[in-house]
mmCIF file of C-alpha atoms and ligand atoms in Angstrom:
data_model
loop_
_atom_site.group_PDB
_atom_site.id
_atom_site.type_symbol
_atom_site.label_atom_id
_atom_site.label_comp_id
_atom_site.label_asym_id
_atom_site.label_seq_id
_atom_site.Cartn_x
_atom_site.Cartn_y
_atom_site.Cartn_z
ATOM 1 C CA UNK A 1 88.039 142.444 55.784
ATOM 2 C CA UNK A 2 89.676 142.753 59.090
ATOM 3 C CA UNK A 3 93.249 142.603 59.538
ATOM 4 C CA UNK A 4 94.058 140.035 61.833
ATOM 5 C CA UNK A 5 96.387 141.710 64.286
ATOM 6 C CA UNK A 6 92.738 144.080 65.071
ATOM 7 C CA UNK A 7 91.614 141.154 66.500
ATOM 8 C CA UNK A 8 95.179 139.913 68.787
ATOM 9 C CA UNK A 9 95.877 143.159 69.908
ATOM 10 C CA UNK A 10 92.103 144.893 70.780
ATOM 11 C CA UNK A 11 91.512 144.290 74.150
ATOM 12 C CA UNK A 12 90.051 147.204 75.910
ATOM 13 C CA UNK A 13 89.645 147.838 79.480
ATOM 14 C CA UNK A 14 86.100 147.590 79.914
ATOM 15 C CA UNK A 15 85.968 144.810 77.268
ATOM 16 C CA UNK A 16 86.314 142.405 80.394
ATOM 17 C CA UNK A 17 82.769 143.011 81.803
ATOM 18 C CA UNK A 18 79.963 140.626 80.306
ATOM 19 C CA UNK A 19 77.786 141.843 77.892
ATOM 20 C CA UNK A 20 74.844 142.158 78.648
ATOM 21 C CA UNK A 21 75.203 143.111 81.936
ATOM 22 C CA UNK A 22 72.835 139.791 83.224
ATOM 23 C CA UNK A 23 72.250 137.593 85.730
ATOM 24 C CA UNK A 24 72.409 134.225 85.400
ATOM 25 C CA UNK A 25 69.478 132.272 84.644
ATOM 26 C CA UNK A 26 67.748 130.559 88.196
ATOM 27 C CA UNK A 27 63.965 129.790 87.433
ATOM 28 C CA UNK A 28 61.300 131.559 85.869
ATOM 29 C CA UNK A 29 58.993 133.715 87.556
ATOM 30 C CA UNK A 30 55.839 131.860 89.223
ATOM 31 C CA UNK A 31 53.230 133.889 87.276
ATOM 32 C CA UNK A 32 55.089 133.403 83.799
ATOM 33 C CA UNK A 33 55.878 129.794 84.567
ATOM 34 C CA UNK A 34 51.834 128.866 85.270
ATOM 35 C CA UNK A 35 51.135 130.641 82.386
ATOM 36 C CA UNK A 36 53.203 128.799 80.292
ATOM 37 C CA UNK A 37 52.047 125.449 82.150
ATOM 38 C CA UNK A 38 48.631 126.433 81.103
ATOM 39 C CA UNK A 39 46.769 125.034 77.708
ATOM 40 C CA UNK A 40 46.598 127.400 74.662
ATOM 41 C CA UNK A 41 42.902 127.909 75.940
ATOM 42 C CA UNK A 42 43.588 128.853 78.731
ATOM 43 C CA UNK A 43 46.445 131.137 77.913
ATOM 44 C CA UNK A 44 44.185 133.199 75.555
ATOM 45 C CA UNK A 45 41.251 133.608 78.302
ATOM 46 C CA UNK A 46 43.996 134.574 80.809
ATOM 47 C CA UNK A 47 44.956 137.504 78.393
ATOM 48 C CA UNK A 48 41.395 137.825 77.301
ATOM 49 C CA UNK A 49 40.682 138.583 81.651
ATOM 50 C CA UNK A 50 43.175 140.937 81.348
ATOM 51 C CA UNK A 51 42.122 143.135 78.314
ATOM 52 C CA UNK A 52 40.428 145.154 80.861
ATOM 53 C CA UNK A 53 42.584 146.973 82.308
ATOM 54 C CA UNK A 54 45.110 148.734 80.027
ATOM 55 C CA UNK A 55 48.418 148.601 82.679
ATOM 56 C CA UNK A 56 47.547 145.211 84.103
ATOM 57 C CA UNK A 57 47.266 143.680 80.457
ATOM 58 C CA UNK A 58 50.602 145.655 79.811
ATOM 59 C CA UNK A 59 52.388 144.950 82.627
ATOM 60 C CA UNK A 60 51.537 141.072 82.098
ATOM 61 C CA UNK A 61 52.602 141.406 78.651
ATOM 62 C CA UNK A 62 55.736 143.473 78.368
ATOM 63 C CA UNK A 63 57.103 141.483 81.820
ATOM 64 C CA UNK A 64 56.609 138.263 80.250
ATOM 65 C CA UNK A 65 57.876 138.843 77.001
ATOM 66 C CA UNK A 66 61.114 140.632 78.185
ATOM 67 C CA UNK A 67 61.945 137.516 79.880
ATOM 68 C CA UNK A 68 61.078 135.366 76.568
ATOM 69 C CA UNK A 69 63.084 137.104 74.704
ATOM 70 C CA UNK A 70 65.899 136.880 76.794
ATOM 71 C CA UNK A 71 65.868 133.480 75.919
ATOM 72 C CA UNK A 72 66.343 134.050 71.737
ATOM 73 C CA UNK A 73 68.906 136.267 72.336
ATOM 74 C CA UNK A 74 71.230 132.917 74.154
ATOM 75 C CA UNK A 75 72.702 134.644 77.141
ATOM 76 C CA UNK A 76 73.513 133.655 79.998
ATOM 77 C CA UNK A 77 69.871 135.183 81.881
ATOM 78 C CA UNK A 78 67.934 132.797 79.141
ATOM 79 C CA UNK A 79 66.255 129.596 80.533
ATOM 80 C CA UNK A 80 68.463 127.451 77.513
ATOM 81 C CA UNK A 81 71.668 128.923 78.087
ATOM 82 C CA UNK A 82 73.725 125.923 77.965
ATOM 83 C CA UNK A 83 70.803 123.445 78.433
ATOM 84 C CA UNK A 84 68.651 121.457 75.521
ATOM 85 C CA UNK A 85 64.931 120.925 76.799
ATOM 86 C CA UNK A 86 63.249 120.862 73.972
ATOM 87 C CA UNK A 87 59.767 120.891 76.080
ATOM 88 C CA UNK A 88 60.855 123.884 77.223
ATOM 89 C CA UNK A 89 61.419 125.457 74.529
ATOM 90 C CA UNK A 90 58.235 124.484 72.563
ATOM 91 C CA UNK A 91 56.322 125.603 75.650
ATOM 92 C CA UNK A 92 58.418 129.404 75.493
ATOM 93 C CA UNK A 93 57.502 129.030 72.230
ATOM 94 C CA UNK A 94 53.908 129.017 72.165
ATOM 95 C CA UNK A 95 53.692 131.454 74.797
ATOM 96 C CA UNK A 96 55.613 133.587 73.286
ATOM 97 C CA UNK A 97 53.342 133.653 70.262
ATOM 98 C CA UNK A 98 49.854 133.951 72.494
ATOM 99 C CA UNK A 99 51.481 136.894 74.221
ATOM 100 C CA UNK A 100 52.838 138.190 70.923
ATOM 101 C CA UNK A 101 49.164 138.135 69.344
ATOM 102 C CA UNK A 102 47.493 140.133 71.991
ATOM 103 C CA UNK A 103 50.444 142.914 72.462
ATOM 104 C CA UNK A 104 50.028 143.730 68.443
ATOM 105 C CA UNK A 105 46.502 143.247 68.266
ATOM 106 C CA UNK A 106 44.763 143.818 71.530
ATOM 107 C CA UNK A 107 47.016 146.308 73.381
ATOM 108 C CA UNK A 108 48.585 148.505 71.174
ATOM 109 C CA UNK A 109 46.118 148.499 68.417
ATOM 110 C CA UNK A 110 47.804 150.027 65.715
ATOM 111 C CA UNK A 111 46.186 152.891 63.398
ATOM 112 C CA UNK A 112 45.242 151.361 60.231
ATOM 113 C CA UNK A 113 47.560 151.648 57.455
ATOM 114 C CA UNK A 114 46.808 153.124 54.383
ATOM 115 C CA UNK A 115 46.627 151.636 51.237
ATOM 116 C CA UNK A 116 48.600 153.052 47.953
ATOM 117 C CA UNK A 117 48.135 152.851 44.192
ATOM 118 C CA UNK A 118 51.630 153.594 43.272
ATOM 119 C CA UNK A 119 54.971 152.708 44.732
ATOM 120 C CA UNK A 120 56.101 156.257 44.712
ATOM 121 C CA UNK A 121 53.014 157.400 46.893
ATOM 122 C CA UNK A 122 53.771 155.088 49.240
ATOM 123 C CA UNK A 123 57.813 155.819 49.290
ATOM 124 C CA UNK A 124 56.652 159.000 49.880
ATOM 125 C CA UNK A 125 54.035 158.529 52.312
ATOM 126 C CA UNK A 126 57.220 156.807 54.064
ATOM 127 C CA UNK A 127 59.650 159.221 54.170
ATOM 128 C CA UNK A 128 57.076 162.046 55.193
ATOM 129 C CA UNK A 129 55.902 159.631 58.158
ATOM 130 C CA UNK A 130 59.928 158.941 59.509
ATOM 131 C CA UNK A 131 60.428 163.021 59.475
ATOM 132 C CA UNK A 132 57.100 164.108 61.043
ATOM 133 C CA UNK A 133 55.051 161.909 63.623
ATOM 134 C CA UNK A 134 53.968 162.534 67.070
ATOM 135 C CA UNK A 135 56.872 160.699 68.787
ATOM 136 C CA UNK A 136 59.236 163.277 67.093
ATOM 137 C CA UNK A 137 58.531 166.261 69.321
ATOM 138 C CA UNK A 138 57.394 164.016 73.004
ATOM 139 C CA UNK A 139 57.252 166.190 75.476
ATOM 140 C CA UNK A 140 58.956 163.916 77.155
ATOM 141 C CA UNK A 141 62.700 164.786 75.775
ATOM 142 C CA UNK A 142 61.615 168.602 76.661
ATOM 143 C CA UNK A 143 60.954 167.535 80.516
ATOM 144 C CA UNK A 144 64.828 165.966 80.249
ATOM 145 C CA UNK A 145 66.147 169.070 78.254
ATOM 146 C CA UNK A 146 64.764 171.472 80.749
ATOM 147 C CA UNK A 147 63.203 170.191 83.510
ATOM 148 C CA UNK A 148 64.270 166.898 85.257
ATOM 149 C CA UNK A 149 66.028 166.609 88.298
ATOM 150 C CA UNK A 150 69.456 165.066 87.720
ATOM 151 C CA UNK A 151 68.132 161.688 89.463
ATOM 152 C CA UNK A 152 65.372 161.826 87.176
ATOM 153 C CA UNK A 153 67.701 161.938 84.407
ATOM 154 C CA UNK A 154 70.081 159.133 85.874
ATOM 155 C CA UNK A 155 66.920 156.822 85.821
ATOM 156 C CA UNK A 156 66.319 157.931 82.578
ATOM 157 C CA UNK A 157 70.037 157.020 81.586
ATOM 158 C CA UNK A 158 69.533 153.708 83.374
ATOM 159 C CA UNK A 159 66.395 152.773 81.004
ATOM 160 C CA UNK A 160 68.085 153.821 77.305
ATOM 161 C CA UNK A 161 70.616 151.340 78.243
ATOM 162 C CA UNK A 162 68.255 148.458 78.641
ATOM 163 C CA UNK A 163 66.390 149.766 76.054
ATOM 164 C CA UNK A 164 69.989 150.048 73.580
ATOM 165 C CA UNK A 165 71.885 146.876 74.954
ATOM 166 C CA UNK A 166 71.445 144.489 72.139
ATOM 167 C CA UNK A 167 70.651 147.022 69.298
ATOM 168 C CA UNK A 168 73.244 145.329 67.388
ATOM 169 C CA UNK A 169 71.603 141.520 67.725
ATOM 170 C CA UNK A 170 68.110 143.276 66.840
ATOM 171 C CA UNK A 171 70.138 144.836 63.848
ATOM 172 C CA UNK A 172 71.202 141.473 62.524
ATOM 173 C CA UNK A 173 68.315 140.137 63.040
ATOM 174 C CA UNK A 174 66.514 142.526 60.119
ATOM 175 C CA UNK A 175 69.510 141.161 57.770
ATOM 176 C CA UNK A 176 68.001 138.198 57.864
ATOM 177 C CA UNK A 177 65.999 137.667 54.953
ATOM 178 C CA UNK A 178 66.297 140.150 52.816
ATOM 179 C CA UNK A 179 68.565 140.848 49.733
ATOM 180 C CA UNK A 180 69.918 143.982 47.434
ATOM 181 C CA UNK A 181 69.900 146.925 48.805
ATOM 182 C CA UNK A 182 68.350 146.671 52.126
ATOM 183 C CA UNK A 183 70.505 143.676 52.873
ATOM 184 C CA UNK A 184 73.304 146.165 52.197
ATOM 185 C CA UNK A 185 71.650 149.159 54.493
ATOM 186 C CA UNK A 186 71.472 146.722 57.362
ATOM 187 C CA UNK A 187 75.081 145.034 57.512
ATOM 188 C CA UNK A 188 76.027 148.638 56.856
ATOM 189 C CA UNK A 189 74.245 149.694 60.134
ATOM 190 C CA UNK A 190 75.430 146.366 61.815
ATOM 191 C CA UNK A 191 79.025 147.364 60.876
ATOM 192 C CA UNK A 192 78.392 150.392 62.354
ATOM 193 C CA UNK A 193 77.498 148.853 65.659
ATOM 194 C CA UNK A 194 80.093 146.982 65.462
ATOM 195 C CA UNK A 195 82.213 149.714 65.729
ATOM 196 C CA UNK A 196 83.956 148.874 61.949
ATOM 197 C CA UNK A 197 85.774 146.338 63.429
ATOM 198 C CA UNK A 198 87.028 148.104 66.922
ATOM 199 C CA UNK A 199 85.725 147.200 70.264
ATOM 200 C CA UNK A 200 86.012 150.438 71.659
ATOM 201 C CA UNK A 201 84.087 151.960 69.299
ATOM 202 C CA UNK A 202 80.896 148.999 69.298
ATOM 203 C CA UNK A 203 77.632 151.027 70.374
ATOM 204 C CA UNK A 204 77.417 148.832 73.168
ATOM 205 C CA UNK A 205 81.048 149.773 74.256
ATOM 206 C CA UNK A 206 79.847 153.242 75.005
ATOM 207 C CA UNK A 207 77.045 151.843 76.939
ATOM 208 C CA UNK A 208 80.085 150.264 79.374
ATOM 209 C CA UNK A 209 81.443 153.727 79.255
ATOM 210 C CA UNK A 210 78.243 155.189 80.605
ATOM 211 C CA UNK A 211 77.874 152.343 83.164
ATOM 212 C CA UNK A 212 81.473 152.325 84.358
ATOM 213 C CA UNK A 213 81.197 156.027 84.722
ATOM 214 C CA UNK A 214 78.086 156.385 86.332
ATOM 215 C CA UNK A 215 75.688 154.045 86.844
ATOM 216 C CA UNK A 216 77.652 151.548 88.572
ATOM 217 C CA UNK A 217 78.430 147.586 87.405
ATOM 218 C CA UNK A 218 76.891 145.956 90.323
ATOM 219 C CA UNK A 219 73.993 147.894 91.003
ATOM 220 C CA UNK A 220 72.635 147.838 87.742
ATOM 221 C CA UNK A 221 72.381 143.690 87.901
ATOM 222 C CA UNK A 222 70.353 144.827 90.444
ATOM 223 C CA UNK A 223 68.326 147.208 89.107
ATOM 224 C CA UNK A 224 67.741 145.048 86.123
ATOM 225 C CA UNK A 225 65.870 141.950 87.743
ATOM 226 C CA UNK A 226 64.259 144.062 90.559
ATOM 227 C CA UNK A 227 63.440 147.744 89.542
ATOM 228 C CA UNK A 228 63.218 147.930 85.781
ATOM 229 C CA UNK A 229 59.462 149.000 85.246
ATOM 230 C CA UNK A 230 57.613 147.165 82.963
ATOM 231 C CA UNK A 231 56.867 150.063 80.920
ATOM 232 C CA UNK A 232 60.398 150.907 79.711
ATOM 233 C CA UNK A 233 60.718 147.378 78.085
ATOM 234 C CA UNK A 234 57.373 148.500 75.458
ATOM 235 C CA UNK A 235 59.833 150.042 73.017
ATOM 236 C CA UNK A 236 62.081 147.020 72.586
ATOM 237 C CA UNK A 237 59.430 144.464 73.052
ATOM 238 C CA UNK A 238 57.643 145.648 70.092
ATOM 239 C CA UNK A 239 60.689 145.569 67.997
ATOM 240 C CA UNK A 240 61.084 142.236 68.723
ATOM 241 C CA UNK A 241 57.543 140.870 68.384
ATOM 242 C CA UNK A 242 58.723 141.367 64.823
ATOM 243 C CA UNK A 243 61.696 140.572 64.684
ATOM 244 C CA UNK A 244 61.376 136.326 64.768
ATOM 245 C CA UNK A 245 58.726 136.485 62.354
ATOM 246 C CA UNK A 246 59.159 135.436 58.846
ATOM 247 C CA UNK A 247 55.633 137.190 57.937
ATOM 248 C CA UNK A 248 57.006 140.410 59.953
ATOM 249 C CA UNK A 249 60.496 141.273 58.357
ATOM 250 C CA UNK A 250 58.797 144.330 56.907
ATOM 251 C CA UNK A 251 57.229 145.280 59.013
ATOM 252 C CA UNK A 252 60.566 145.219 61.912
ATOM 253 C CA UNK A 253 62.393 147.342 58.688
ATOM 254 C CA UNK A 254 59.757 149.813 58.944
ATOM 255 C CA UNK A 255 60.005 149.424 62.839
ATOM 256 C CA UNK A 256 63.803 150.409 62.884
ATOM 257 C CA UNK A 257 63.782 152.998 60.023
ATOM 258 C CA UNK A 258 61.172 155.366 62.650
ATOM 259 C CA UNK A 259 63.441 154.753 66.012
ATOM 260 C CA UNK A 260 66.504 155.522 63.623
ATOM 261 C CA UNK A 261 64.715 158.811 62.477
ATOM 262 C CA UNK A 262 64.259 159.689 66.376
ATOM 263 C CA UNK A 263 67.380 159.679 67.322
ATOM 264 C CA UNK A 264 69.100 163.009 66.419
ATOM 265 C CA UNK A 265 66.354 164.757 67.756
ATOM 266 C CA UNK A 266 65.714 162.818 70.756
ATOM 267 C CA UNK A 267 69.296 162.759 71.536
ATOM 268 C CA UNK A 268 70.092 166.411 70.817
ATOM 269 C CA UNK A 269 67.524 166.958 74.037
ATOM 270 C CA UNK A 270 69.115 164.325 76.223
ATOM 271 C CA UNK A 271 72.446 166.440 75.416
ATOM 272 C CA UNK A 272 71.325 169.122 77.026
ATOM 273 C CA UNK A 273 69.553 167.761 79.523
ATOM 274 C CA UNK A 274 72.867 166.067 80.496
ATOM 275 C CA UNK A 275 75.111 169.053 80.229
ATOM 276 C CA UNK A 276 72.194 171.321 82.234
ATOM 277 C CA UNK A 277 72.882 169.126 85.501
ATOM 278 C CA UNK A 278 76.199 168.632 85.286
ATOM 279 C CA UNK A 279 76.603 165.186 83.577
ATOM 280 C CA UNK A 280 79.504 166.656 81.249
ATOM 281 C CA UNK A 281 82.214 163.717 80.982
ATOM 282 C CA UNK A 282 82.846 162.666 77.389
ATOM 283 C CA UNK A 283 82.360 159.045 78.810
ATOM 284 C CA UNK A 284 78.716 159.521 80.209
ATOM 285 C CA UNK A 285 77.609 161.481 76.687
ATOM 286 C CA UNK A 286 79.639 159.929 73.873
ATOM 287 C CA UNK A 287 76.348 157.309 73.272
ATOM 288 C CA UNK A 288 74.742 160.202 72.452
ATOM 289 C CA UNK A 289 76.756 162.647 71.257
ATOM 290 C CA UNK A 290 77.792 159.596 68.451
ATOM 291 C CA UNK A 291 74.397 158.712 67.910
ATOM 292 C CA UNK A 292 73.564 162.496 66.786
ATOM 293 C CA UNK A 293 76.415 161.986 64.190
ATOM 294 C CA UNK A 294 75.883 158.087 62.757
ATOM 295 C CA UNK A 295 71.937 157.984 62.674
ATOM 296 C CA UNK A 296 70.606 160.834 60.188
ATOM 297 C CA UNK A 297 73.129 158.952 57.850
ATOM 298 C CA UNK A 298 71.189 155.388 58.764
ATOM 299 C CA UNK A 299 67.844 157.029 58.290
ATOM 300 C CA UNK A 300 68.765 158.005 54.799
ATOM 301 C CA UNK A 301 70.260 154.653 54.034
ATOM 302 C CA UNK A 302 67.357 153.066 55.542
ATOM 303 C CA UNK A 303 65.043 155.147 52.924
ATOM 304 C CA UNK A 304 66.775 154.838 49.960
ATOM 305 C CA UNK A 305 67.641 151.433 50.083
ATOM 306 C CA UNK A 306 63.020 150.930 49.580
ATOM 307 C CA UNK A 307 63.512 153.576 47.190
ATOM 308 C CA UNK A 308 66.011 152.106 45.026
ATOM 309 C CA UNK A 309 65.391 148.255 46.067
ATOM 310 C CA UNK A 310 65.593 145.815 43.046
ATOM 311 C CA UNK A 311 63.398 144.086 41.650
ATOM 312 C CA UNK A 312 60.842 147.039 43.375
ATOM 313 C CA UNK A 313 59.023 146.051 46.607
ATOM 314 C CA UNK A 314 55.594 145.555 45.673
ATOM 315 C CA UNK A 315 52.634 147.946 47.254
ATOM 316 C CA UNK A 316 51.909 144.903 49.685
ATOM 317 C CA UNK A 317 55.571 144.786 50.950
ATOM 318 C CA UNK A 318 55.991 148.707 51.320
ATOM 319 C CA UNK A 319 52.255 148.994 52.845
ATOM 320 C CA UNK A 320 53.919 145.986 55.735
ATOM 321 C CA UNK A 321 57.175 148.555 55.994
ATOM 322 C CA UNK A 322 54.461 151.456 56.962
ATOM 323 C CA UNK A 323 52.401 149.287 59.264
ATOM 324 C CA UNK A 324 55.962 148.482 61.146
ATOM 325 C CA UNK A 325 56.897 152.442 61.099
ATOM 326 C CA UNK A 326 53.163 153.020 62.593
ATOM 327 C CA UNK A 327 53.361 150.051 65.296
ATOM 328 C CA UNK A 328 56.736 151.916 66.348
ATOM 329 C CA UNK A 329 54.959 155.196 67.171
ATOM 330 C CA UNK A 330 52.113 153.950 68.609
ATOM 331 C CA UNK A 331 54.356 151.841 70.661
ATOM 332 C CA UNK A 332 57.237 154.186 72.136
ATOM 333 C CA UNK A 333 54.207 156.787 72.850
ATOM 334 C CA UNK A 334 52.781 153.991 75.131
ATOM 335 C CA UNK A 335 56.211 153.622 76.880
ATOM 336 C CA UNK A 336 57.369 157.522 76.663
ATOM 337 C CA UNK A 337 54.205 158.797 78.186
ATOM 338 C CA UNK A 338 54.536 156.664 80.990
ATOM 339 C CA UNK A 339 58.350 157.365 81.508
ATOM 340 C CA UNK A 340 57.202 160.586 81.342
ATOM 341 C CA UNK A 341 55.182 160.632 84.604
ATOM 342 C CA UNK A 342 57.273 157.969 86.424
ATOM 343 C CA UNK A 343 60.180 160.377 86.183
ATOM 344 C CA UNK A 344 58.381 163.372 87.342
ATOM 345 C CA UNK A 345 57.761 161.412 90.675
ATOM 346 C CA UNK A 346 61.833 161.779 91.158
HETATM 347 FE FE1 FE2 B 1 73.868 152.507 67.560
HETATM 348 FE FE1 FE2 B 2 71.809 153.631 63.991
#
């Protein structure tokens, strides 16, 4: 329970920016607005054109459904903000879905699962996957520890705080629907990104930090709606193709327990990448520095909470958890490899 003068009296500096850092909402993009105008048959043979060619296909994809989700998530850059057109909507909707269907199933193409006899194979198959995968060790996070220029690594900075911006609404969104113990794990996590109650100490508060420190307020509007590549939104875009789905809440549990696993690792590297060109102010690392701290703690809670869930998720339910964890590896390797090279051309 919060004490009610922690809600008068907390009023941080930085508080008074708008979060997320967005532009207001003007009109869609041509080539996502004629695809939406399009029938459902012709929506799937557009994508169907485009299967082709992997980077066309994702760049279609992963542009189109950043800006879709944009308008779930109710800010101010959504096409609803403030505005009921329920045509609209049902035609975001659809598309949405269409677009949703071929990222899973035609793009990434996920390795299949496999299937377990017993619960505790598949707990165990679990926590053996979230400690040792092939996102775990990307070369990628060795190129920022020792080898990117320090405008490589501000671009880099500039993409894990699109990619972290609204980790707490994704968080909330996992709460929904379940019960027990992995209700418990998530609020717990969603707490935690809520800073316990303080504003200064919200994940996304130390993602204004970073911004007001170094990446500049104004420009990154900017660099938002016209630089962002379209391969830095893969990581959160498959999150949230799972994340709206009844059939998917599993799946978007098993999604978050492998990016939770990543982090002390990952971050560990960006550390030093930071403090090897300079980049030592506490406000430009505490993201990560915290993150080191807080997330072996979530990945444990995450675990334990399908260990000890009651009444036991069945084999069907833990197999959906593993086909989640398995669409999150094959998914950030799509996006890191590519970050990868586009930061080697800085
Ligand atoms: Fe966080
Ligand atoms: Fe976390």
């Amino acid at each position: 329970m919060l004490v009610i003068e922690n809600i008068v009296n907390d009023n941080p500096t930085l508080q008074r920016y708008d979060w997320p850092l967005v532009k207001s909402f003007n009109q869609l993009d041509t080539k996502l607005l004629n695809f939406i105008n399009n029938s459902r048959e012709e929506k799937k043979r557009t994508l169907a054109n485009l299967v082709r060619s992997t980077d066309s296909h994702g760049a279609f994809l992963n542009n189109h459904l950043g800006t879709i989700y944009s308008y779930f998530y109710g800010y101010p850059d959504s096409p609803c903000y403030l505005n009921s057109d329920v045509d609209l909507e049902l035609y975001i909707q659809e598309a949405k879905l269409i677009l949703e269907f071929s990222f899973i199933h035609e793009w990434l193409k996920i390795v299949e699962a496999p299937f377990f006899t017993s619960q505790k194979d598949a707990v165990s198959h679990l926590k053996h996957l979230a400690m040792k995968n092939s996102g775990i060790l990307h070369e990628l996070f060795n190129f920022i520890e020792r080898e990117a220029s320090k405008e490589a690594i501000l671009e880099f900075l500039r993409l894990e705080v699109l990619r972290n911006e609204v980790v707490d609404d994704e968080v909330a969104l996992i709460v929904v629907g379940l019960q027990g113990n992995m209700k418990k794990v998530m609020v717990s996590n969603l707490w935690d990104e809520c800073g316990n109650g303080n504003l200064t100490k919200f994940h996304t508060y130390w993602l204004r930090q970073l911004i007001n420190s170094l990446l500049d307020w104004n420009n990154f509007i900017r660099y938002r709606s016209e630089k962002q590549p379209w391969f830095s939104k893969i990581s959160s875009n498959s999150f949230n193709s799972l994340l709206f789905r009844p059939q998917y809440k599993f799946r978007a549990y098993g999604h978050f327990l492998i990016t939770e696993a990543w982090v002390e690792p990952h971050f560990v590297k960006i550390l030093n990448g930071l403090e090897r060109v300079g980049l030592t102010q506490s406000d430009i690392q505490i993201y990560f520095s915290a993150h080191t701290k807080i997330d072996p703690h979530h990945t444990k809670e995450i675990i334990t909470a399908i260990e000890y869930q009651s009444p036991a998720l069945t084999l069907e339910e833990i197999r959906e958890i593993v086909i989640g964890a398995y669409q999150a590896i094959e998914a950030n390797l799509q996006q890191y490899k590519r970050v990868l090279n586009y930061l080697k051309s800085f």
